[in-house]
């Protein structure tokens, strides 16, 4: 097991290198020249040259890439170009709000979606299954943007049941109580349907396995079959999906954060792309990439732990 | 015998054909799936009609007054402000450029003489439009139809390209294994460890705007699912008897990969394609909202939805309605068809 | 020991009974900015939002009066307006005694008084090559000897202790500035927040992060900052005795504000919370729910908020629904011009020959400014008629500089100039080559709406139009390199001087602010001549002539100046839109 983990960690290095290369190529090629943002209303060639030198943009591309690799190695992403603040500090402040929203969303989603999925899968092809499936399909067909736009307008503005947007910086708990509910509801509206369908497919698949027939043939009660055998096995893909979706929690839900003024990572990322703030984009991308790799490993280890039959390669 | 129709025969053609014809029989029995199929076909025809210019060609004509409600909905008559030429503050006679001061006075004088040629009567603006009008007075009905064509074009070609990209890379990785597989898996792992949305934003920012960019950007970020699936299938299939048999008769690697194996996984690709179609149509909407949509002369569901947040605040809900109806119908139909196809083409289900 | 501690505590509490400063720390003013700020080092920022916060933290020598219109400069940290020598070159400022900076660890527990040296230091920072100030141009070529000194540095560090002939502290409280040439706008420059006083100790203690560490003598100090998200200001306990300087016109809103604030020590509100809300919808919804105390009205919300006021032509009033809630509406024409420039160096659209002038004029004629104001701006703008905004000294209200909307004439004019309609129904260049013009644009939703308007304009005159869509910074770069053909621009006043606008077309500013590369000898000469002139009929005549040159040669398609609409909750007192101070927090009171 330990050997496996070490081997996997070792394998991450080329991937991380690839991610750095990709990010660097894309953003140095695309991103636009930020010195024009920093130079302001009236610019002179001197001022531009000075800013470019300060940002390291006057160096060759390989030199800039090497600089980037060194930064990643030191976990120091320098100063944000647009905000002139240390990137690590900005991101450290952003992670809390993102996790507060998406973490809650994940837990609520799981608690709501799993039972429905099991129930529906059990009555597969019966009326309730058909109805839920159709409702889910229809619900999924509406763009998430529509949910957010209409939801914010109706629930916050017209009905005045929730604050329109905002965040208390000093107290996550306070924000959680006041500002999270509405984005949570809308996030749930967006993701419940796909989740139910997704989890349902796992349970359905398990229900078709031969061992279920055997168990039933042996005369085990439906409850035992469903909860002891089927759910346990269906949980494996659920756990791995959840584990591998964890890094996206860190990123938060960009659209929700944007609309509800939540100072999270997603909001920061959108702003950074808009302002060509390379250091922030690079830092977020690398962080998320590392998180993805680590959580994928975690998912595999969990998999093994839940189901010892699985062989780790 | 769940797997017999694939594994037992070395000749692939009959095997896959029987799967397809069996699938067609099953699909016809699935009422929901069958209806969905016809809805999708209807949208395809609609899309084709729009692309070829048979329908909604005049979507960009300003036929109505700005922001008129649909003819069947009541709307308070908007009180339009008179226009202002910005000279209200004048304290004396208006001063203009005199002909003596104007460098092109002679041309202007001649043009003034000839301008009657271009004097046209503007067509009267109508208030009776099925789905009302937008900010520029264009018919929302035609605009939404045009948007349907665009969004489907983006979705279909984007999904096709993703499937093609994922299949080719996946086939190479799964079939050859070894170093090729290592390299492609590295490539795959790099793409999957960067969030889709971030990749989308980055790519969308690189290239210009318009159909081609959108399609390329979308397929560049969404080939990974197909890749994983195809790779696994190829690993499974390459040791099967029929592939060995093809080897024995001297078929080349490429021919084995794409002539022999591919038809056997084509049902999976069809399901992937329809899944991607839905996904890409939704992504297009978000990209347009964030400002990376189609160009000014084109309109898509996404670009229309981009106008909605501000319109909603003014009480103009009809563009939202039009897009939601069209989009939901198509996406629902495609999703249900996907489910039906998955069931119908699943070799395990009898 | 314990007893002594208690005694001190008692003393402190006793002291607390005497108001140390007037601001009520329980009063919180909540406002929003539509775009993120950059930071609060006055010499390092140029954006409106950063400067607006800076002007609440730092003090300039002179400042604009809050209520007077047209704008009037008044002494701020000086006892009287500066003495100006007869040749107009030497300015002497007498700084008031007893003005103190907000407390900061860099002052080592001592009260730190504002001196003439602080201003000299702050002005030198503007030109310090190590600081990279984007606003250094404001003084570098204006104050005598500054440019030469900076050029002589050659990579060496700027020596702040070196006396400069153009910039001297004569004594602790007297600052003398000598200009290269007389400049009637210099006093406006002195009022810009970039020239406010910072303390050298604080800057040197926080060199790496001056943006996040503003310490000034102004009414507020920075209490908390989440970049791009939230800015919290708290009343500065060391702020000097400050009351409303004048009563303005003494009528209407001015009288109301004067009655509200008269004799009160400012600021009144102890805490200001500024949140950054970029989307229009949430911003407006927050205001309606009283989560914001006042807010700008987004164009998209105009129809649901206000209607034309039959009693006052051209003006708007709130819908009953809102006015019944006690909400107030304030309308003010923004000190700005918006226009689309043509690149005068471009071979297809530029040039001062008759044929290209006709092409540009025809494009202007085909764009229906009044309709776009009605439909896109929802009537909340006025067409631009003059390079100098309305209400500014030098603006001739009788001058009609815009081209009238007339697509038929535009078409006939193009025929006349040789742009003939080809077999494909579109016009070709006079030499028969394909004619397609390119307009630059950003990808936002509003830009898209404007692009559609331009598309219709070009359809009317049958010319192919293509859009180059890119992010703003990319376009800005291309613009300064002269690579764009046409691009929509806006210029908001830095100070209420006509030259701040006329310089947009001054030849030597090509590649800086003059993105259209307009270079006209007569215009440039007139511009230089007016710089040293005071307000007079002669100067106005020159301004009119400059306007006519521009109308004739058409380097710009004139668009409009927006009307800023503010809605104010009923419990907010003292707020009046100010053309220069976007955030006059210290005059605002909250009485719920």
mmCIF file of N, CA, C and O in Angstrom, chain C residues 18 59 80 163 185 190 196 225 228 248 396 453 554 574 577:
data_model
loop_
_atom_site.group_PDB
_atom_site.id
_atom_site.type_symbol
_atom_site.label_atom_id
_atom_site.label_comp_id
_atom_site.label_asym_id
_atom_site.label_seq_id
_atom_site.Cartn_x
_atom_site.Cartn_y
_atom_site.Cartn_z
ATOM 1 N N UNK C 18 -15.398 62.723 26.944
ATOM 2 C CA UNK C 18 -15.213 63.912 26.107
ATOM 3 C C UNK C 18 -15.063 63.418 24.672
ATOM 4 O O UNK C 18 -14.228 62.558 24.416
ATOM 5 N N UNK C 59 -4.651 63.976 1.924
ATOM 6 C CA UNK C 59 -5.044 65.369 1.701
ATOM 7 C C UNK C 59 -4.180 66.003 0.622
ATOM 8 O O UNK C 59 -2.958 65.885 0.645
ATOM 9 N N UNK C 80 -4.431 79.654 2.805
ATOM 10 C CA UNK C 80 -5.089 80.450 1.769
ATOM 11 C C UNK C 80 -4.626 79.916 0.434
ATOM 12 O O UNK C 80 -3.643 79.171 0.369
ATOM 13 N N UNK C 163 18.217 69.053 -2.683
ATOM 14 C CA UNK C 163 17.318 70.189 -2.950
ATOM 15 C C UNK C 163 17.170 70.408 -4.457
ATOM 16 O O UNK C 163 18.137 70.287 -5.207
ATOM 17 N N UNK C 185 -3.480 75.276 -15.891
ATOM 18 C CA UNK C 185 -4.110 74.092 -15.322
ATOM 19 C C UNK C 185 -3.336 73.503 -14.150
ATOM 20 O O UNK C 185 -3.763 72.525 -13.562
ATOM 21 N N UNK C 190 -2.596 70.160 -8.911
ATOM 22 C CA UNK C 190 -2.279 70.110 -7.479
ATOM 23 C C UNK C 190 -3.442 69.489 -6.697
ATOM 24 O O UNK C 190 -3.253 68.876 -5.657
ATOM 25 N N UNK C 196 -1.260 64.063 -3.323
ATOM 26 C CA UNK C 196 -1.548 64.191 -1.898
ATOM 27 C C UNK C 196 -0.312 63.839 -1.072
ATOM 28 O O UNK C 196 0.626 63.221 -1.572
ATOM 29 N N UNK C 225 -9.063 45.610 4.301
ATOM 30 C CA UNK C 225 -9.078 45.574 2.851
ATOM 31 C C UNK C 225 -9.003 44.153 2.338
ATOM 32 O O UNK C 225 -8.049 43.441 2.622
ATOM 33 N N UNK C 228 -10.281 43.715 -4.243
ATOM 34 C CA UNK C 228 -11.276 43.338 -5.231
ATOM 35 C C UNK C 228 -12.595 42.935 -4.637
ATOM 36 O O UNK C 228 -13.478 42.453 -5.340
ATOM 37 N N UNK C 248 -22.491 76.554 -1.040
ATOM 38 C CA UNK C 248 -22.820 76.386 -2.451
ATOM 39 C C UNK C 248 -23.765 77.459 -2.939
ATOM 40 O O UNK C 248 -23.612 78.636 -2.605
ATOM 41 N N UNK C 396 -18.496 76.135 -25.384
ATOM 42 C CA UNK C 396 -19.448 77.080 -25.961
ATOM 43 C C UNK C 396 -20.785 76.356 -26.132
ATOM 44 O O UNK C 396 -20.902 75.474 -26.982
ATOM 45 N N UNK C 453 -25.589 48.225 -32.946
ATOM 46 C CA UNK C 453 -25.948 49.557 -33.425
ATOM 47 C C UNK C 453 -25.010 49.988 -34.554
ATOM 48 O O UNK C 453 -25.443 50.540 -35.566
ATOM 49 N N UNK C 554 -13.097 65.458 -38.984
ATOM 50 C CA UNK C 554 -13.784 64.262 -38.480
ATOM 51 C C UNK C 554 -12.860 63.110 -38.072
ATOM 52 O O UNK C 554 -12.990 62.001 -38.566
ATOM 53 N N UNK C 574 -26.912 64.591 3.166
ATOM 54 C CA UNK C 574 -25.653 65.250 2.821
ATOM 55 C C UNK C 574 -25.025 64.789 1.526
ATOM 56 O O UNK C 574 -24.005 65.310 1.124
ATOM 57 N N UNK C 577 -23.886 64.472 -5.718
ATOM 58 C CA UNK C 577 -22.919 64.002 -6.712
ATOM 59 C C UNK C 577 -21.888 65.072 -6.978
ATOM 60 O O UNK C 577 -22.231 66.235 -7.163
#
